[in-house]
Amino acid sequence: MLSAIAAFGAYILRGLEYFGETSELHLRTLVHLSRGNIELKPTIAQMASVGVSSLPIVAVTMLFSGMVFSYHVADQAMLLGAGGFVGWAVAETMARELGPALTAIVVAARAGSAMAAELGTMKVTEQIDALRTMATDPVQYLVVPRYIAGLATVPMLVLVADVIGVSGGYVMANATIGMTADGYFGSIPGNLEIWTVAAGVIKGIFFGIIIAIIGCHQGLYTEKASEEVGRATTRAVVYCIMLIYAANLALTVVLFP
Amino acid sequence: MAHDTDVVAEAEREAGIEVGEETARPVPLPAREPIDRSGQPLLSVQYVTRQIDGQTIIDNVSFNVWPGEIFGIMGMSGSGKTTLLRLLIGLDRPDSGEILFKGESITELSEDELNRVRKSMGMCFQYSALFDSMTVAENVGFAVRNRRDLSQDQRRRRVAELLDMVEMEGTEDRMPADLSGGMRKRVSIARALMEEPELVLYDEPSSGLDPIMACNISGLIKKVSTDTGSTAIIVSHDVPNLLGICDRILMLHDQKVQMIGTPDELREDDTPVVHRFVHGLGTADMTEHCSMR
Ligand SMILES: Nc1ncnc2c1ncn2[C@@H]1O[C@H](COP(=O)(O)OP(=O)(O)OP(=O)(O)O)[C@@H](O)[C@H]1O
Ligand SMILES: [Mg+2]
């Protein structure tokens, strides 16, 4: 019993420590940003890397998700005689939930893990120490570019995801209930509010930040052993996904009161 | 076999004159001014102790290094040499004691303040620590990548000059992963020298190099220090080269300073551990197995 309490206590302490470390990392990143300490070359490289590496998987994921969702909705809508709203229903769901959340999870798996692996390897091979001896703050040189890449690229990917998801939905609606393009897409402009799309994009910004900070933190705090890099990478993805879901709930409540 | 040792011995004697046919390029070793030890030391280590995981790695170590000096640190594997170097450049902090650089204590400085001090230092890591996502040229030029007072062209020329110095000319566009361990080492030396630091810390600069290249690197370190008046601290197992180029050498043993002295003083010291180390002998029960020495 006592050991169970002790274990629980240790767990809580570890959680607090983790929260402290990531908060500090985030704060230091923001300080560099506010001072304009931004290195252009690595920042552009990171944006290209996060965007390009994630785009194909985002596209595939969203295409199939849109199709599956539309398959269910079209069926129900026909029963209720509301077939004219299928396009809107798919678009609304994509913009509010599926677009941002699925994109974030794909980016976490693809780019968040890469951040942890790259920085972890640099830590283990003393490249981070080498940066420090050359009077370069690793947070400024490594984390700030990834942070900018996360918060700039994920929202853009969310928009792309929305479009691909809705398009996938059309393919399925057309195949199952013979919906025309006019009927499907025509129902969207009058019903889908621009704010709904914007809210999804705002979620994307927050998710991008979460991915960058957690991925970089796992990398920078890797213990000095190569097998630790693999563990840090796995942890980065797991923590990202958990935090993205939790943040999604909070953001949904705030953005759609 | 005998021929090889002759070649090495000769190269060592000439300290820096390369013997290979193709690459023959003498590095003329300039005469060194005597070190003035009356003023303020460049680096002063005072009663420094460092423990890691409850284990004492460095125990109450004190020494001074004066400007222009080439200072060697030797000791057995695991004796804390790398740990000591990391303390000197502020990568790690001592548990007690103080380290002064040009009279300023660096033990309590924040990372930002340390970065100011580190601009006057360069470090060459034991395992090179090259940035593996960058080319050789980007690695060497890293420290000056944002310097506005240097044009692109000046930077490129300086990188080429340094690579030439470590006999790595023409490798600018190669990636570290495509280089051998010794080549990486040399690139890392060039990188450490980019900003013409006042103090250069070398962690095993010659490990993993063939004897001729090891000797050339030693010669190069001496040449750089003499030409620029910079100070060098060299951690090495390579006793002959260390004795050949250092003004003074510190021997670490059992976490403590065993001895600090000139190469001649070390050669003549008859403390068993120093004697064995300097003359390359094993411990008593093992000596007969390595009697080739
Ligand atoms: N981060 C660390 N965690 C735990 N122990 C460490 C750490 N760094 C060094 N040590 C221990 O400190 C001691 C000295 O290590 P150090 O790397 O300074 O030795 P060294 O003299 O440079 O050895 P070598 O000549 O083999 O490079 C070793 O016993 C090592 O196990
Ligand atoms: Mg070492």
Coordinates of C-alpha atoms and ligand atoms in Angstrom, one line a residue:
Chain A
M1 CA 0.0 0.0 0.0
L2 CA 2.7 2.4 1.1
S3 CA 4.8 1.5 -2.0
A4 CA 1.8 2.1 -4.2
I5 CA 1.4 5.6 -2.7
A6 CA 5.1 6.2 -3.1
A7 CA 4.9 5.1 -6.7
F8 CA 2.0 7.4 -7.3
G9 CA 3.8 10.2 -5.7
A10 CA 6.9 9.6 -7.9
Y11 CA 4.6 9.6 -10.9
I12 CA 3.1 12.9 -9.9
L13 CA 6.5 14.4 -9.3
R14 CA 7.7 13.2 -12.7
G15 CA 4.7 14.8 -14.3
L16 CA 5.3 18.1 -12.6
E17 CA 9.0 18.0 -13.6
Y18 CA 8.0 17.3 -17.2
F19 CA 5.5 20.2 -17.1
G20 CA 8.3 22.4 -15.6
E21 CA 10.8 21.4 -18.3
T22 CA 8.5 21.9 -21.2
S23 CA 7.2 25.2 -19.9
E24 CA 10.7 26.5 -19.4
L25 CA 11.6 25.4 -23.0
H26 CA 8.5 27.1 -24.3
L27 CA 9.3 30.3 -22.4
R28 CA 12.9 30.4 -23.6
T29 CA 11.7 29.9 -27.2
L30 CA 9.3 32.8 -26.8
V31 CA 12.0 35.0 -25.4
H32 CA 14.2 34.3 -28.4
L33 CA 11.2 35.0 -30.7
S34 CA 10.4 38.3 -29.0
R35 CA 14.0 39.4 -29.4
G36 CA 13.9 38.5 -33.1
N37 CA 16.6 35.8 -32.7
I38 CA 15.5 33.9 -35.7
E39 CA 17.9 32.1 -38.0
L40 CA 16.4 32.2 -41.5
K41 CA 18.2 29.2 -43.1
P42 CA 17.2 26.5 -40.6
T43 CA 13.7 28.0 -40.2
I44 CA 13.0 27.7 -43.9
A45 CA 14.5 24.3 -44.0
Q46 CA 12.3 23.2 -41.1
M47 CA 9.2 24.6 -42.7
A48 CA 9.9 22.8 -45.9
S49 CA 10.7 19.6 -44.0
V50 CA 7.6 19.7 -41.8
G51 CA 5.3 20.7 -44.6
V52 CA 6.7 18.5 -47.4
S53 CA 7.2 15.4 -45.2
S54 CA 3.7 15.5 -43.8
L55 CA 1.7 16.5 -46.9
P56 CA 1.4 13.1 -48.6
I57 CA 0.2 11.4 -45.4
V58 CA -2.2 14.2 -44.5
A59 CA -3.6 13.9 -48.0
V60 CA -4.1 10.2 -47.9
T61 CA -5.5 10.2 -44.3
M62 CA -8.0 13.0 -45.1
L63 CA -9.1 11.5 -48.4
F64 CA -10.1 8.3 -46.8
S65 CA -11.6 9.9 -43.7
G66 CA -13.7 12.2 -45.8
M67 CA -14.9 9.2 -47.8
V68 CA -15.8 7.1 -44.8
F69 CA -17.6 10.0 -43.1
S70 CA -19.5 10.9 -46.2
Y71 CA -20.5 7.3 -46.6
H72 CA -22.2 7.3 -43.2
V73 CA -23.7 10.8 -43.6
A74 CA -25.1 10.3 -47.1
D75 CA -26.9 7.1 -46.0
Q76 CA -28.5 8.9 -43.0
A77 CA -29.3 12.0 -44.9
M78 CA -31.2 10.1 -47.6
L79 CA -33.3 8.4 -44.9
L80 CA -34.2 11.7 -43.5
G81 CA -34.7 13.3 -46.9
A82 CA -31.9 15.8 -46.2
G83 CA -29.6 14.7 -49.1
G84 CA -29.0 18.3 -50.1
F85 CA -27.0 18.9 -46.9
V86 CA -24.4 16.1 -47.2
G87 CA -21.8 18.5 -48.6
W88 CA -22.3 20.9 -45.8
A89 CA -22.3 18.2 -43.1
V90 CA -19.0 16.8 -44.3
A91 CA -17.4 20.3 -44.6
E92 CA -18.6 21.3 -41.2
T93 CA -17.1 18.2 -39.5
M94 CA -13.9 18.5 -41.5
A95 CA -13.4 22.2 -40.6
R96 CA -14.4 21.8 -36.9
E97 CA -12.8 18.5 -35.9
L98 CA -11.4 16.0 -38.3
G99 CA -9.2 18.4 -40.3
P100 CA -7.3 19.9 -37.4
A101 CA -7.2 16.8 -35.2
L102 CA -6.2 14.2 -37.8
T103 CA -3.6 16.6 -39.4
A104 CA -2.0 17.2 -36.0
I105 CA -1.7 13.5 -35.3
V106 CA -0.2 12.8 -38.7
V107 CA 2.3 15.7 -38.3
A108 CA 3.1 14.5 -34.7
A109 CA 3.9 11.0 -36.0
R110 CA 5.9 12.3 -39.0
A111 CA 7.6 15.6 -38.0
G112 CA 7.4 15.5 -34.1
S113 CA 9.2 12.1 -34.1
A114 CA 11.8 13.5 -36.5
M115 CA 12.4 16.5 -34.2
A116 CA 13.0 14.2 -31.3
A117 CA 15.2 11.8 -33.2
E118 CA 17.3 14.6 -34.8
L119 CA 17.8 16.5 -31.6
G120 CA 18.3 13.3 -29.6
T121 CA 21.0 12.2 -31.9
M122 CA 22.7 15.6 -31.7
K123 CA 22.6 15.4 -27.9
V124 CA 24.1 11.9 -27.8
T125 CA 26.9 12.8 -30.2
E126 CA 27.7 16.0 -28.4
Q127 CA 26.6 18.2 -31.3
I128 CA 24.5 20.2 -28.8
D129 CA 27.5 20.7 -26.6
A130 CA 29.5 21.8 -29.7
L131 CA 26.8 24.4 -30.4
R132 CA 27.1 25.7 -26.9
T133 CA 30.9 26.0 -27.2
M134 CA 30.4 28.1 -30.3
A135 CA 28.3 30.5 -28.2
T136 CA 25.1 29.4 -29.8
D137 CA 22.0 28.7 -27.7
P138 CA 20.6 25.3 -28.9
V139 CA 17.1 26.6 -28.1
Q140 CA 17.7 29.5 -30.5
Y141 CA 19.3 27.5 -33.2
L142 CA 17.3 24.3 -33.0
V143 CA 14.0 24.9 -31.2
V144 CA 13.0 28.3 -32.6
P145 CA 13.0 27.2 -36.2
R146 CA 11.0 24.1 -35.4
Y147 CA 8.6 26.1 -33.3
I148 CA 8.0 28.5 -36.2
A149 CA 7.7 25.6 -38.6
G150 CA 5.1 24.0 -36.4
L151 CA 2.9 27.0 -35.8
A152 CA 3.1 28.1 -39.4
T153 CA 2.9 24.8 -41.3
V154 CA 0.2 22.9 -39.3
P155 CA -2.5 25.5 -39.9
M156 CA -1.7 25.5 -43.6
L157 CA -1.9 21.7 -43.6
V158 CA -5.2 22.0 -41.8
L159 CA -6.7 24.0 -44.7
V160 CA -5.3 21.5 -47.3
A161 CA -6.8 18.7 -45.1
D162 CA -10.2 20.3 -45.1
V163 CA -10.3 20.6 -48.9
I164 CA -9.1 17.1 -49.4
G165 CA -11.5 15.7 -46.8
V166 CA -14.5 17.4 -48.4
S167 CA -13.4 16.3 -51.9
G168 CA -13.1 12.7 -50.7
G169 CA -16.6 13.1 -49.3
Y170 CA -17.9 14.1 -52.7
V171 CA -16.3 11.1 -54.4
M172 CA -18.2 8.8 -51.9
A173 CA -21.5 10.7 -52.0
N174 CA -21.4 10.6 -55.8
A175 CA -20.6 6.9 -55.8
T176 CA -23.3 5.8 -53.3
I177 CA -26.2 8.1 -53.7
G178 CA -25.3 9.7 -57.1
M179 CA -24.9 13.1 -55.7
T180 CA -23.9 15.8 -58.2
A181 CA -21.0 18.2 -57.7
D182 CA -23.4 21.1 -57.8
G183 CA -25.6 19.6 -55.2
Y184 CA -22.7 18.5 -52.9
F185 CA -20.5 21.6 -53.1
G186 CA -23.4 24.0 -53.6
S187 CA -24.7 23.4 -50.1
I188 CA -21.4 24.5 -48.5
P189 CA -21.1 28.3 -49.1
G190 CA -24.5 29.3 -47.7
N191 CA -24.2 27.2 -44.5
L192 CA -20.5 26.8 -43.5
E193 CA -19.4 29.9 -41.6
I194 CA -16.0 31.3 -42.3
W195 CA -15.4 31.3 -38.5
T196 CA -15.7 27.5 -38.4
V197 CA -12.9 27.2 -40.8
A198 CA -10.8 29.8 -39.0
A199 CA -11.4 28.0 -35.7
G200 CA -10.0 24.8 -37.1
V201 CA -6.9 26.7 -38.4
I202 CA -6.5 28.3 -34.9
K203 CA -6.5 24.8 -33.5
G204 CA -3.8 23.9 -36.0
I205 CA -1.6 26.7 -34.6
F206 CA -1.8 25.3 -31.1
F207 CA -1.3 21.8 -32.3
G208 CA 1.8 22.9 -34.2
I209 CA 3.2 24.5 -31.0
I210 CA 2.5 21.3 -29.0
I211 CA 4.3 19.1 -31.6
A212 CA 7.4 21.3 -31.8
I213 CA 7.8 21.8 -28.1
I214 CA 7.2 18.2 -27.1
G215 CA 9.3 16.8 -30.0
C216 CA 12.2 19.2 -29.2
H217 CA 12.0 18.6 -25.5
Q218 CA 12.3 14.9 -25.9
G219 CA 15.3 15.4 -28.1
L220 CA 17.1 17.8 -25.9
Y221 CA 16.5 15.8 -22.8
T222 CA 17.6 12.5 -24.3
E223 CA 20.0 10.6 -22.0
K224 CA 23.4 10.0 -23.4
A225 CA 22.9 6.6 -25.0
S226 CA 21.9 5.7 -28.5
E227 CA 19.0 3.4 -27.5
E228 CA 17.6 6.4 -25.7
V229 CA 17.1 8.2 -28.9
G230 CA 14.5 5.6 -30.0
R231 CA 12.7 5.8 -26.7
A232 CA 12.6 9.6 -26.8
T233 CA 11.2 9.4 -30.3
T234 CA 8.4 7.1 -29.3
R235 CA 7.7 9.1 -26.2
A236 CA 7.5 12.3 -28.3
V237 CA 4.7 10.8 -30.5
V238 CA 2.8 9.3 -27.6
Y239 CA 2.9 12.5 -25.5
C240 CA 2.0 14.6 -28.6
I241 CA -1.1 12.6 -29.4
M242 CA -2.3 12.6 -25.8
L243 CA -1.8 16.4 -25.5
I244 CA -3.3 17.1 -28.9
Y245 CA -6.5 15.3 -27.9
A246 CA -6.7 17.1 -24.5
A247 CA -6.0 20.5 -26.1
N248 CA -8.6 19.7 -28.8
L249 CA -11.2 19.4 -26.1
A250 CA -10.2 22.6 -24.4
L251 CA -10.0 24.5 -27.7
T252 CA -13.3 23.2 -28.9
V253 CA -15.0 24.4 -25.8
V254 CA -13.4 27.8 -26.0
L255 CA -13.7 28.3 -29.8
F256 CA -17.3 27.0 -30.1
P257 CA -18.9 28.2 -26.9
Chain B
M1 CA 58.3 -2.8 -39.0
A2 CA 61.6 -1.2 -37.9
H3 CA 61.4 1.1 -40.8
D4 CA 58.0 2.3 -39.8
T5 CA 59.1 3.2 -36.3
D6 CA 62.1 5.0 -37.7
V7 CA 59.8 7.0 -39.8
V8 CA 57.6 7.9 -36.9
A9 CA 60.5 8.6 -34.6
E10 CA 62.1 10.9 -37.2
A11 CA 58.8 12.6 -37.8
E12 CA 58.5 13.1 -34.1
R13 CA 61.9 14.4 -33.8
E14 CA 61.4 16.9 -36.5
A15 CA 58.0 17.7 -35.0
G16 CA 55.9 18.6 -37.9
I17 CA 58.0 17.8 -40.9
E18 CA 55.9 15.4 -43.0
V19 CA 57.7 12.5 -44.6
G20 CA 55.3 11.0 -47.1
E21 CA 56.3 11.6 -50.7
E22 CA 53.1 12.8 -52.1
T23 CA 52.0 15.0 -49.3
A24 CA 55.5 16.2 -48.2
R25 CA 54.8 19.7 -46.9
P26 CA 57.0 20.9 -44.1
V27 CA 55.3 22.8 -41.3
P28 CA 58.1 25.0 -40.2
L29 CA 58.0 25.2 -36.4
P30 CA 58.6 28.7 -35.2
A31 CA 60.7 29.4 -32.3
R32 CA 58.7 30.0 -29.1
E33 CA 59.1 32.9 -26.8
P34 CA 59.4 32.0 -23.2
I35 CA 56.1 32.1 -21.3
D36 CA 55.7 35.0 -19.0
R37 CA 54.2 33.6 -15.8
S38 CA 54.5 36.8 -13.8
G39 CA 51.1 38.4 -14.9
Q40 CA 47.6 37.2 -14.6
P41 CA 46.9 33.7 -15.7
L42 CA 44.6 33.3 -18.6
L43 CA 42.8 30.5 -16.9
S44 CA 42.9 29.7 -13.2
V45 CA 41.4 26.6 -11.8
Q46 CA 41.0 26.7 -8.0
Y47 CA 40.1 23.8 -5.8
V48 CA 37.6 22.4 -8.3
T49 CA 35.6 19.3 -7.4
R50 CA 33.0 17.6 -9.6
Q51 CA 30.9 14.7 -8.6
I52 CA 28.6 12.8 -10.9
D53 CA 26.0 10.4 -9.5
G54 CA 27.6 10.7 -6.1
Q55 CA 31.0 9.6 -7.5
T56 CA 33.9 12.1 -7.3
I57 CA 35.3 12.5 -10.8
I58 CA 37.5 15.5 -10.2
D59 CA 38.8 16.1 -6.7
N60 CA 40.2 19.4 -5.6
V61 CA 42.1 20.2 -8.7
S62 CA 44.0 23.5 -9.0
F63 CA 46.3 24.8 -11.7
N64 CA 47.0 28.0 -13.7
V65 CA 47.5 28.4 -17.4
W66 CA 49.3 31.5 -18.7
P67 CA 48.7 33.3 -21.9
G68 CA 50.5 31.7 -24.9
E69 CA 51.2 28.5 -23.0
I70 CA 50.7 25.1 -24.5
F71 CA 49.4 23.1 -21.5
G72 CA 49.0 19.3 -21.6
I73 CA 46.7 17.2 -19.5
M74 CA 47.3 13.5 -19.4
G75 CA 46.0 10.7 -17.3
M76 CA 44.6 7.2 -17.6
S77 CA 41.4 6.5 -19.5
G78 CA 38.5 7.5 -17.2
S79 CA 40.6 9.7 -15.0
G80 CA 38.3 12.7 -15.7
K81 CA 40.2 14.6 -18.4
T82 CA 37.1 15.2 -20.6
T83 CA 35.1 16.1 -17.6
L84 CA 37.7 18.7 -16.6
L85 CA 37.8 20.2 -20.1
R86 CA 34.0 20.5 -20.1
L87 CA 34.2 22.4 -16.8
L88 CA 36.7 24.8 -18.3
I89 CA 34.4 25.9 -21.1
G90 CA 31.3 26.0 -18.9
L91 CA 29.5 23.0 -20.5
D92 CA 29.4 21.6 -17.0
R93 CA 29.7 23.3 -13.6
P94 CA 31.9 22.3 -10.7
D95 CA 30.3 21.3 -7.4
S96 CA 32.8 23.4 -5.5
G97 CA 35.8 25.5 -6.4
E98 CA 36.2 28.2 -8.9
I99 CA 37.3 28.6 -12.5
L100 CA 38.6 32.1 -13.6
F101 CA 39.0 33.1 -17.2
K102 CA 41.1 36.3 -17.5
G103 CA 40.4 37.0 -13.8
E104 CA 36.6 36.6 -14.2
S105 CA 34.9 33.7 -12.4
I106 CA 32.9 31.7 -14.9
T107 CA 31.4 29.2 -12.4
E108 CA 28.3 31.3 -11.6
L109 CA 27.7 32.9 -15.0
S110 CA 24.4 32.5 -16.8
E111 CA 24.4 30.7 -20.1
D112 CA 24.1 34.1 -21.9
E113 CA 27.1 35.5 -20.0
L114 CA 29.0 32.3 -20.7
N115 CA 28.4 32.7 -24.4
R116 CA 30.3 36.0 -24.2
V117 CA 33.3 34.2 -22.6
R118 CA 33.1 31.3 -25.0
K119 CA 33.6 33.6 -27.9
S120 CA 37.2 33.7 -26.8
M121 CA 37.4 29.9 -26.6
G122 CA 37.3 27.1 -29.1
M123 CA 36.9 23.4 -28.3
C124 CA 37.7 20.3 -30.3
F125 CA 35.7 17.3 -29.1
Q126 CA 37.1 13.8 -28.5
Y127 CA 34.6 12.4 -31.0
S128 CA 34.6 15.5 -33.2
A129 CA 30.9 16.3 -32.7
L130 CA 30.6 17.7 -36.3
F131 CA 27.1 18.8 -37.3
D132 CA 26.1 15.8 -39.4
S133 CA 23.4 17.8 -41.3
M134 CA 25.9 20.3 -42.6
T135 CA 28.7 20.1 -45.1
V136 CA 32.3 20.4 -44.0
A137 CA 32.4 24.1 -45.1
E138 CA 29.3 24.9 -43.1
N139 CA 30.7 23.1 -40.1
V140 CA 34.0 25.0 -40.2
G141 CA 32.3 28.3 -40.9
F142 CA 29.5 27.8 -38.4
A143 CA 30.8 30.3 -35.8
V144 CA 31.0 33.1 -38.3
R145 CA 27.8 32.3 -40.2
N146 CA 26.0 35.5 -39.0
R147 CA 29.0 37.8 -38.9
R148 CA 28.1 40.8 -41.0
D149 CA 31.6 42.2 -41.1
L150 CA 32.8 39.3 -43.2
S151 CA 31.7 39.0 -46.8
Q152 CA 30.6 35.6 -48.2
D153 CA 33.8 35.6 -50.0
Q154 CA 36.0 36.3 -47.0
R155 CA 34.2 33.6 -45.1
R156 CA 34.8 31.1 -47.9
R157 CA 38.4 32.0 -48.1
R158 CA 38.9 31.6 -44.4
V159 CA 37.3 28.2 -44.4
A160 CA 39.5 27.1 -47.3
E161 CA 42.5 28.4 -45.5
L162 CA 41.7 26.5 -42.3
L163 CA 40.9 23.3 -44.2
D164 CA 44.2 23.7 -46.0
M165 CA 45.9 24.0 -42.7
V166 CA 44.6 20.7 -41.4
E167 CA 45.3 19.1 -44.8
M168 CA 41.6 18.8 -45.8
E169 CA 41.6 21.1 -48.7
G170 CA 38.9 20.5 -51.3
T171 CA 36.5 18.8 -48.9
E172 CA 34.2 21.8 -48.5
D173 CA 31.1 20.1 -50.0
R174 CA 31.5 16.7 -48.4
M175 CA 29.3 15.6 -45.5
P176 CA 30.8 14.5 -42.2
A177 CA 29.3 11.0 -42.7
D178 CA 31.5 10.5 -45.7
L179 CA 34.7 11.2 -43.8
S180 CA 36.9 8.9 -41.9
G181 CA 37.3 9.4 -38.1
G182 CA 40.7 11.1 -38.5
M183 CA 39.4 13.4 -41.2
R184 CA 36.4 14.4 -39.0
K185 CA 38.9 15.1 -36.2
R186 CA 40.8 17.5 -38.5
V187 CA 37.7 19.3 -39.6
S188 CA 36.7 19.8 -36.0
I189 CA 40.1 21.3 -35.3
A190 CA 39.6 23.7 -38.2
R191 CA 36.1 24.5 -36.8
A192 CA 37.5 25.3 -33.3
L193 CA 40.1 27.7 -34.8
M194 CA 37.6 29.6 -37.0
E195 CA 37.2 32.6 -34.7
E196 CA 40.9 32.7 -33.7
P197 CA 40.1 32.0 -30.1
E198 CA 42.5 33.0 -27.3
L199 CA 42.1 29.6 -25.7
V200 CA 41.7 26.4 -27.6
L201 CA 40.8 23.2 -25.8
Y202 CA 41.7 20.0 -27.6
D203 CA 40.3 16.7 -26.4
E204 CA 42.4 13.9 -27.7
P205 CA 43.3 15.7 -31.0
S206 CA 45.4 12.9 -32.2
S207 CA 43.5 9.8 -31.2
G208 CA 42.3 7.8 -34.2
L209 CA 45.0 9.4 -36.4
D210 CA 48.0 7.6 -37.9
P211 CA 51.3 8.4 -36.2
I212 CA 52.4 10.8 -39.0
M213 CA 49.2 12.7 -39.0
A214 CA 49.1 12.7 -35.2
C215 CA 52.5 14.3 -35.3
N216 CA 51.5 16.8 -37.9
I217 CA 48.5 17.8 -35.8
S218 CA 50.7 18.3 -32.8
G219 CA 53.0 20.4 -34.9
L220 CA 50.0 22.3 -36.2
I221 CA 48.7 23.0 -32.7
K222 CA 52.1 24.3 -31.7
K223 CA 52.3 26.4 -34.9
V224 CA 48.8 27.9 -34.4
S225 CA 49.6 28.7 -30.8
T226 CA 52.9 30.3 -31.6
D227 CA 51.7 32.2 -34.7
T228 CA 48.6 33.7 -33.0
G229 CA 49.9 33.8 -29.5
S230 CA 46.9 31.8 -28.4
T231 CA 46.8 29.4 -25.5
A232 CA 46.2 25.7 -26.0
I233 CA 45.1 23.0 -23.5
I234 CA 45.6 19.6 -24.9
V235 CA 44.2 16.4 -23.4
S236 CA 46.0 13.4 -24.8
H237 CA 47.2 9.9 -24.4
D238 CA 49.8 10.5 -26.9
V239 CA 52.6 11.0 -24.5
P240 CA 55.5 11.5 -26.9
N241 CA 53.7 14.2 -28.9
L242 CA 52.5 15.8 -25.7
L243 CA 56.0 15.9 -24.3
G244 CA 57.2 17.3 -27.6
I245 CA 55.0 20.3 -27.8
C246 CA 53.8 21.3 -24.3
D247 CA 55.3 23.9 -22.2
R248 CA 53.9 22.2 -19.1
I249 CA 51.9 19.1 -18.5
L250 CA 49.5 18.2 -15.8
M251 CA 49.0 14.6 -14.8
L252 CA 45.7 13.5 -13.4
H253 CA 45.6 10.4 -11.3
D254 CA 43.0 9.1 -8.8
Q255 CA 40.8 12.2 -9.6
K256 CA 43.6 14.5 -8.3
V257 CA 46.6 16.4 -9.7
Q258 CA 49.5 14.0 -9.5
M259 CA 52.0 16.4 -10.9
I260 CA 52.4 19.5 -13.0
G261 CA 55.7 20.1 -14.7
T262 CA 57.7 20.7 -17.8
P263 CA 58.3 17.8 -20.2
D264 CA 61.8 17.4 -18.8
E265 CA 60.6 17.3 -15.2
L266 CA 58.1 14.7 -16.1
R267 CA 60.7 12.6 -17.9
E268 CA 62.9 12.7 -14.9
D269 CA 60.2 12.1 -12.3
D270 CA 60.5 8.8 -10.5
T271 CA 57.0 8.6 -8.9
P272 CA 56.0 5.1 -10.2
V273 CA 52.7 6.2 -11.8
V274 CA 54.3 9.1 -13.6
H275 CA 57.3 7.1 -14.7
R276 CA 55.1 4.3 -16.1
F277 CA 52.9 6.7 -17.9
V278 CA 55.7 8.8 -19.4
H279 CA 57.7 5.8 -20.5
G280 CA 54.7 3.8 -21.6
L281 CA 55.0 0.9 -19.2
G282 CA 52.2 -1.2 -17.8
T283 CA 51.5 -1.8 -14.2
A284 CA 54.2 -4.0 -12.5
D285 CA 52.5 -7.4 -13.2
M286 CA 51.8 -6.5 -16.9
T287 CA 55.1 -4.9 -17.8
E288 CA 56.8 -8.0 -19.1
H289 CA 54.0 -8.4 -21.7
C290 CA 54.7 -5.1 -23.3
S291 CA 58.5 -5.2 -23.0
M292 CA 58.7 -4.2 -26.7
R293 CA 58.9 -0.7 -25.4
Ligands
LIG1 N1 27.6 12.0 -17.7 C1 28.2 11.1 -16.9 N2 27.5 10.3 -16.1 C2 28.1 9.4 -15.3 N3 29.4 9.3 -15.2 C3 30.2 10.0 -16.0 C4 29.6 11.0 -16.9 N4 30.7 11.6 -17.5 C5 31.8 11.0 -17.1 N5 31.5 10.1 -16.1 C6 32.5 9.3 -15.4 O1 33.6 10.1 -15.1 C7 34.8 9.5 -15.3 C8 35.7 10.3 -16.1 O2 35.2 10.4 -17.4 P1 36.0 11.2 -18.5 O3 35.2 11.1 -19.8 O4 36.2 12.6 -18.0 O5 37.3 10.4 -18.6 P2 38.6 10.7 -19.6 O6 39.7 10.9 -18.7 O7 38.3 11.7 -20.6 O8 38.7 9.3 -20.3 P3 39.2 8.9 -21.8 O9 40.7 9.1 -21.8 O10 38.8 7.5 -21.9 O11 38.5 9.8 -22.7 C9 34.5 8.1 -15.8 O12 34.6 7.2 -14.8 C10 33.1 8.2 -16.3 O13 32.5 7.0 -16.0
MG2 MG 37.9 11.8 -22.6

